[in-house]
XYZ file of N, CA and C in Angstrom:
516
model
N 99.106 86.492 149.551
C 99.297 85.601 150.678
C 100.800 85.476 150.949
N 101.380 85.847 152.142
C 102.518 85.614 152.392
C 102.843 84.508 152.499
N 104.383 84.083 152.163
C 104.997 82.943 151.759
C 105.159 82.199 153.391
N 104.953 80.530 153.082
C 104.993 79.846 154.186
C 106.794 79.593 154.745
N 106.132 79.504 155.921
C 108.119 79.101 156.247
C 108.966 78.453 155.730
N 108.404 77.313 155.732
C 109.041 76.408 154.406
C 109.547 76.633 153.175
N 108.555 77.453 152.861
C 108.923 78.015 150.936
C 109.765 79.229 151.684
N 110.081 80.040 152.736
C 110.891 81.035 152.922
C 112.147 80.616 153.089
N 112.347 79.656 153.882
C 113.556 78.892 154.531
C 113.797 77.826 153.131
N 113.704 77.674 151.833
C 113.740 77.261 150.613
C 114.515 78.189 150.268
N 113.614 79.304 150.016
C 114.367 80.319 148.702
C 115.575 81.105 149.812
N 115.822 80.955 151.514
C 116.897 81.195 151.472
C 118.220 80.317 151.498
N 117.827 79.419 151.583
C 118.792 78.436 151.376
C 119.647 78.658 149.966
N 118.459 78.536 148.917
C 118.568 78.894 147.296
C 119.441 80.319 147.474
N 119.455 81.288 148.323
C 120.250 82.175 148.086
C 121.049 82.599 148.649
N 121.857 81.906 149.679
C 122.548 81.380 150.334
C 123.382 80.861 149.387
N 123.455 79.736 148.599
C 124.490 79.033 147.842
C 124.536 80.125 146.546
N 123.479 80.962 146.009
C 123.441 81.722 145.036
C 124.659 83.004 145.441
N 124.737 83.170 146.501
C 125.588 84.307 146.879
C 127.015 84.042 147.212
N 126.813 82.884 147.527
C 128.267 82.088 148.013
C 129.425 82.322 147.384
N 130.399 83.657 147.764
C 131.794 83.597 147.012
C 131.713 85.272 146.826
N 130.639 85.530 146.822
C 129.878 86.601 146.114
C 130.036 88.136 146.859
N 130.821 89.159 146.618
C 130.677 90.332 147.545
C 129.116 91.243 146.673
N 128.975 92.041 147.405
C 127.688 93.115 147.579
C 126.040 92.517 147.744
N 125.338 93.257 147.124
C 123.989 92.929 148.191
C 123.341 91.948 147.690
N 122.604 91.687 148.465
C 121.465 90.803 147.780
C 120.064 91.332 147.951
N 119.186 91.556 146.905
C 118.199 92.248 146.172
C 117.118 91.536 146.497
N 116.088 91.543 147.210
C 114.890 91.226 147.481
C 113.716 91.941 147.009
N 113.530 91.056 145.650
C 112.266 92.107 145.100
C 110.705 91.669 145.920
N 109.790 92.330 145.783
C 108.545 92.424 146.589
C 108.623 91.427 147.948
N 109.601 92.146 148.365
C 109.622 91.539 149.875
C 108.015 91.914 150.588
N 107.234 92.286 150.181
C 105.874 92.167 151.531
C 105.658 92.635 152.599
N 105.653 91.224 153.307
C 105.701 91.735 154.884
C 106.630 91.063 155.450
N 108.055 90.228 154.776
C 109.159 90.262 154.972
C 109.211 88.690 155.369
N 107.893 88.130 155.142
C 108.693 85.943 155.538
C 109.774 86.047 154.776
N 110.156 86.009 153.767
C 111.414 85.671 153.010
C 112.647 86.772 153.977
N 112.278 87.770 154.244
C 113.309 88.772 154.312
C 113.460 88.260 156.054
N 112.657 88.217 156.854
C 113.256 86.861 157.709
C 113.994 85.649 157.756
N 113.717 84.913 157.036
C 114.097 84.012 156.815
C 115.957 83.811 156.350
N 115.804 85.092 155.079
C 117.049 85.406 154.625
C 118.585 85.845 155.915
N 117.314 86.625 157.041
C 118.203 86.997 158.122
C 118.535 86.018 159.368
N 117.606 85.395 159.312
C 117.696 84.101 159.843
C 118.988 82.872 159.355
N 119.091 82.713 158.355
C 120.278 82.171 157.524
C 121.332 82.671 157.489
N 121.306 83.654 157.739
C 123.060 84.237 157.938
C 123.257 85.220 157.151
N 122.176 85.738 156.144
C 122.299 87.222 154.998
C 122.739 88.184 156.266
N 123.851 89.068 156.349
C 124.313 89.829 156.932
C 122.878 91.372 156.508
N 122.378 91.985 157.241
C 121.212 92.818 157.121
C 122.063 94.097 156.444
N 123.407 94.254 156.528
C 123.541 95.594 155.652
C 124.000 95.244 154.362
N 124.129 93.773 153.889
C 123.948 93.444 152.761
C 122.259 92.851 152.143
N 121.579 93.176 152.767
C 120.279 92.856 152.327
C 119.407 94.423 151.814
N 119.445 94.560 150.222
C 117.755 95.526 149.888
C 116.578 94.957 149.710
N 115.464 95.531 150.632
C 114.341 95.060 149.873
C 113.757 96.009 149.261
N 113.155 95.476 148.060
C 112.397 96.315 147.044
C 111.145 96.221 146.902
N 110.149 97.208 147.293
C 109.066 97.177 147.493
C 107.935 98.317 146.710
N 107.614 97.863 146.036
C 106.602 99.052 145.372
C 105.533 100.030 145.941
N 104.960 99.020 146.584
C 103.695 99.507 147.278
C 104.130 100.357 148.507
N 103.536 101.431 148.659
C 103.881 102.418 149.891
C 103.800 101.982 150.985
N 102.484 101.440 151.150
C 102.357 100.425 152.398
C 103.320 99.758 153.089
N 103.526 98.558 152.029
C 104.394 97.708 152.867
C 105.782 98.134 152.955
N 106.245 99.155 151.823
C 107.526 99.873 152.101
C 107.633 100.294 153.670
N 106.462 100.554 153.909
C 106.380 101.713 155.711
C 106.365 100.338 156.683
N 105.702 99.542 156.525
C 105.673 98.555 157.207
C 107.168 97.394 157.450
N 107.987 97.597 155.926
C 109.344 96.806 156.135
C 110.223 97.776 157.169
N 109.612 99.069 157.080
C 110.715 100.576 157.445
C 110.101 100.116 159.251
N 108.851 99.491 159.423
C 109.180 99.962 160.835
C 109.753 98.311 161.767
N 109.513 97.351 160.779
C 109.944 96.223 161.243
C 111.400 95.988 160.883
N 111.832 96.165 160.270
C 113.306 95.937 159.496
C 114.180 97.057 159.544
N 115.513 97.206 161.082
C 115.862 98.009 161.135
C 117.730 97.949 159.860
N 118.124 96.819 159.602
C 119.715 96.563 158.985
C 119.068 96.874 157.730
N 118.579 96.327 157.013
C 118.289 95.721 155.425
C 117.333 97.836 154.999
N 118.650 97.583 153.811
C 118.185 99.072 153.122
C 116.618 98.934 152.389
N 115.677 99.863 152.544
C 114.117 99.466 152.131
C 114.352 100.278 150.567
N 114.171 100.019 149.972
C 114.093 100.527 148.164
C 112.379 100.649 148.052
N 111.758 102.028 147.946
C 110.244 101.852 147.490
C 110.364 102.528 146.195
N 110.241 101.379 144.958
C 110.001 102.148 143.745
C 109.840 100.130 143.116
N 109.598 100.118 141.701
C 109.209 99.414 141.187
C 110.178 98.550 140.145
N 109.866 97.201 140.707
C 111.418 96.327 140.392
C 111.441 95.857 138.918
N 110.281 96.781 137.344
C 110.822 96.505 136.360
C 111.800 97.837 135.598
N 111.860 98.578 136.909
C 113.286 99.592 136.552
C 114.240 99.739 137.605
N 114.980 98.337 137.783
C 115.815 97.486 138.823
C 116.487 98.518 138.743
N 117.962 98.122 137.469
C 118.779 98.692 137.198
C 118.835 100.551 137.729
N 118.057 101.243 137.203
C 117.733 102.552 137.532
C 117.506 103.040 139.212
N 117.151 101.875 139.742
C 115.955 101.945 141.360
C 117.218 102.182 142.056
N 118.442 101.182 141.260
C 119.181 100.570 142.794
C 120.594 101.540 142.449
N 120.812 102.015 141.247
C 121.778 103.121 140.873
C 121.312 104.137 141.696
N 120.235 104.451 141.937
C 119.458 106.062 142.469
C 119.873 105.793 144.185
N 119.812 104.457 144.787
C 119.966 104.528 146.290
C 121.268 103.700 146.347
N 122.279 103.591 145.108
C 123.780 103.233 145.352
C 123.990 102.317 145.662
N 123.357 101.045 145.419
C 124.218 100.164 145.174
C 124.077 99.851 143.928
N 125.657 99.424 143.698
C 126.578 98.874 142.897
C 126.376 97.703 142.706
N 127.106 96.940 143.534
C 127.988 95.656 143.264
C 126.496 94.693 144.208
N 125.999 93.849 142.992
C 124.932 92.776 143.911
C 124.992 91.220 143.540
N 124.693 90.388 144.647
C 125.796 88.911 144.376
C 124.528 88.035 144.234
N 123.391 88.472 144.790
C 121.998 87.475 144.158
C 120.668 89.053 144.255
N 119.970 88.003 143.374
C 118.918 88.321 143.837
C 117.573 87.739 143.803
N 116.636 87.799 144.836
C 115.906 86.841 145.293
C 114.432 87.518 144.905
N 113.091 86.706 144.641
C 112.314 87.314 144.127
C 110.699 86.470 144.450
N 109.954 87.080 145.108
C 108.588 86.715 145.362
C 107.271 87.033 144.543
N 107.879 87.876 143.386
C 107.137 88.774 142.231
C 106.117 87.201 141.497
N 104.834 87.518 141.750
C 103.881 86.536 140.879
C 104.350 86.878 139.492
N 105.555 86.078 139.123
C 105.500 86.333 137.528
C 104.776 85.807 136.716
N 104.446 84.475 137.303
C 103.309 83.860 135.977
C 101.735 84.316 135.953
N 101.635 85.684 136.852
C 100.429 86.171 136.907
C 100.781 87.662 136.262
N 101.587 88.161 135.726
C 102.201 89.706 135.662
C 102.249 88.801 133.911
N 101.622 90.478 133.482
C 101.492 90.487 132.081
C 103.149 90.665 131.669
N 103.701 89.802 129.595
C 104.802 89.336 129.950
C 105.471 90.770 129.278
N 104.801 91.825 129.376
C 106.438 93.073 129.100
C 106.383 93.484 130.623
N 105.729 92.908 131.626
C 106.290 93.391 132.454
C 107.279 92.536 133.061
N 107.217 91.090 133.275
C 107.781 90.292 133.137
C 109.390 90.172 132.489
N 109.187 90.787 131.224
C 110.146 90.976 130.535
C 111.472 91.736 131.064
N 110.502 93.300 131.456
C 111.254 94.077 132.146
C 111.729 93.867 133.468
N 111.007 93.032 134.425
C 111.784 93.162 135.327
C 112.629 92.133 135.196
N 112.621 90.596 134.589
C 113.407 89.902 134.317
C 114.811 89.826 133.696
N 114.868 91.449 132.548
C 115.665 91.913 131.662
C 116.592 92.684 133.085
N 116.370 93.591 133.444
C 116.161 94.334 134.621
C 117.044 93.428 135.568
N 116.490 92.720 135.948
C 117.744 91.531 136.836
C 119.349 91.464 136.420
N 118.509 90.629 135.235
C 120.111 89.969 134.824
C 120.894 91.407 133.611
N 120.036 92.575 133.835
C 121.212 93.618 133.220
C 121.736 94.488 134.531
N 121.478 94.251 136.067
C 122.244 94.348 137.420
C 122.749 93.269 137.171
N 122.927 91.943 137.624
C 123.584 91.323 138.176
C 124.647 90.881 137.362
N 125.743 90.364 137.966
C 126.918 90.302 137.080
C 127.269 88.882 136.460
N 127.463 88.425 135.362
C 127.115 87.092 134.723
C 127.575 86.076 135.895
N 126.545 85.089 135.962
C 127.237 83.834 136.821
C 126.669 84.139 137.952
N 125.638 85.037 138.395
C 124.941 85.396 139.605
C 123.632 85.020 139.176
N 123.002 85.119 140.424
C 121.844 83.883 139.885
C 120.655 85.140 140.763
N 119.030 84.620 140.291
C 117.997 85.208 140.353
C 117.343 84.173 140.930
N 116.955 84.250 141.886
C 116.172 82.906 142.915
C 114.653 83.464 142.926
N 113.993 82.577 142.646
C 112.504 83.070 142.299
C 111.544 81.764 142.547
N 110.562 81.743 143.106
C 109.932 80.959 143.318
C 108.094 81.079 142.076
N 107.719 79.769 142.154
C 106.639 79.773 141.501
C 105.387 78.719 141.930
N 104.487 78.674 141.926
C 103.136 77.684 142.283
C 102.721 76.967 141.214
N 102.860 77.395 140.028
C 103.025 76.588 138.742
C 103.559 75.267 138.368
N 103.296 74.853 137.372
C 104.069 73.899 137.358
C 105.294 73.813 136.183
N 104.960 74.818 135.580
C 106.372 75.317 134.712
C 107.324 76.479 135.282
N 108.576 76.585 134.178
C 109.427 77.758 135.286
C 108.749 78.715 135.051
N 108.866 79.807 136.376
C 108.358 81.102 136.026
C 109.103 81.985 135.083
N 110.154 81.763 134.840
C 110.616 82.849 133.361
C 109.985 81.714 132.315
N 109.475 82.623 131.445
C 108.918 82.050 130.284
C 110.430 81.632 129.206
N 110.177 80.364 128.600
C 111.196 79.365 127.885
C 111.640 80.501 126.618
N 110.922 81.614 125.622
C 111.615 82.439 124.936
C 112.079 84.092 125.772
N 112.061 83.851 126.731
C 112.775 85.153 127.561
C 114.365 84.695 127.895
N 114.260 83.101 128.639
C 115.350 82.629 128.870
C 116.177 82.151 127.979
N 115.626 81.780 126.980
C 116.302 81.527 125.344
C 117.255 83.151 125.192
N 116.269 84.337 125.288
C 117.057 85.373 124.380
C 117.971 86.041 125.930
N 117.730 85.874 127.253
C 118.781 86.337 127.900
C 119.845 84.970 128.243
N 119.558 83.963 127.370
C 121.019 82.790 127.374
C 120.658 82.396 128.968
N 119.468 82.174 129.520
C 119.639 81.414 131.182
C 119.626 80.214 131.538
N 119.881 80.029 132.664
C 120.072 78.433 132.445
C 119.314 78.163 134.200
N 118.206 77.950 134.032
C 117.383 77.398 135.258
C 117.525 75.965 135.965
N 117.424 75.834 137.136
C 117.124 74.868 137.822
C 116.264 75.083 139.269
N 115.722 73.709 139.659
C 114.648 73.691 140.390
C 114.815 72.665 141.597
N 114.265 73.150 142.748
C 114.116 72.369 143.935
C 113.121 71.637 143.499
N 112.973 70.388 144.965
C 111.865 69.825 145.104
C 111.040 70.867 145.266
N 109.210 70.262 144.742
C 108.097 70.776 145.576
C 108.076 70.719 146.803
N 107.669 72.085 147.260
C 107.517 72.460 148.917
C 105.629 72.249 149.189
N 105.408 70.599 149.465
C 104.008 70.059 149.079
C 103.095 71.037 150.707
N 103.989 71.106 151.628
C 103.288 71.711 152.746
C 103.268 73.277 152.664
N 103.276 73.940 151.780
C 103.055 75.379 151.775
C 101.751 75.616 150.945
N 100.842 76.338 151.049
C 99.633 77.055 150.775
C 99.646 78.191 149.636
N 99.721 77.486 148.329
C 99.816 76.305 147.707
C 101.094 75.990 147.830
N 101.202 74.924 147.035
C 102.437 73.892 147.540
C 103.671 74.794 146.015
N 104.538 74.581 146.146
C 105.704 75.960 145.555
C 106.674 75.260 145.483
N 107.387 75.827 144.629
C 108.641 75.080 143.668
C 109.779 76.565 143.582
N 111.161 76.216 143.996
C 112.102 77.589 144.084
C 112.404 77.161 143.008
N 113.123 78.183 142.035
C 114.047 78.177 141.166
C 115.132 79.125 141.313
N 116.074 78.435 140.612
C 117.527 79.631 140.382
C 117.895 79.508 138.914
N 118.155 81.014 138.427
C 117.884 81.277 137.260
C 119.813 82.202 136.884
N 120.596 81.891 136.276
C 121.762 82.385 136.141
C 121.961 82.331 134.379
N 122.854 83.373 134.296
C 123.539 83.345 133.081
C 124.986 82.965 133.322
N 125.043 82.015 132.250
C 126.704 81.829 132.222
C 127.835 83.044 132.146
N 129.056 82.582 133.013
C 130.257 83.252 132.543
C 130.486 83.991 131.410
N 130.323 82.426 130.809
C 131.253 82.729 129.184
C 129.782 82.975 128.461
């Protein structure tokens, strides 16, 4: 089910301040059918700093014919690191994420979570939303990659009602 406006116009806000200061892209894993990746462009994400990463062939073709700025990545976001070396980028200042993690078995979880924060550069943050009522990185993943989470209000008018998080490793 694609994400409601509300929870889209959330997690870009969340990555909006996550990017703030920040040069290169920002990483949109299972962008869909692109509410978030609207939303993101809607807010002011400049589109040739926006990838979305999309697994499924489908909606890869479907971001390719709606989404002409934002680079489309079709390969699978628990071999981030590898995906985004192969189509060149480098340097990335958030990244934002619609991936059902608390439904994804946890080495996959692991990997794409590991996968994040071994792209992004310490002090950059992973904006991820969840329907749960705990965070979606599980409490011994974020223990052993040192993260330090925080959380919006519940977004009570979205289908189901959704909670953003931003997920960073310290500097030091």
């Amino acid at each position: 089910m694609p994400s409601g406006r509300l929870l889209a116009e959330a997690m870009a806000r969340a990555t909006l301040a996550a990017m703030a200061g920040r040069d290169g892209h920002v990483i949109e894993l299972g962008a869909g059918t692109g509410h978030v990746t609207k939303a993101l462009l809607a807010a002011g994400v400049p589109p040739a700093r926006l990838a979305l990463v999309e697994r499924d062939a489908e909606l890869a073709a479907f971001l390719r014919r709606h989404f002409r700025g934002p680079q489309i990545v079709e390969g699978d976001a628990a071999r981030l690191p590898r995906l985004l070396a192969a189509h060149g980028i480098e340097r990335i200042a958030a990244v934002v994420s619609s991936l059902p993690l608390l439904s994804l078995p946890a080495e996959v979880v692991n990997g794409i979570v590991g996968g994040v924060f071994d792209a992004l550069p310490r002090g950059a943050a992973l904006v991820q939303f969840t329907y749960g009522p705990k965070p979606p990185v599980p409490r011994a993943l974020r223990e052993r990659l040192h993260l330090d989470g925080a959380h919006g209000k519940r977004i009570w008018r979205n289908v189901p009602p959704a909670v953003v998080w931003t997920f960073t490793r310290p500097k030091a």
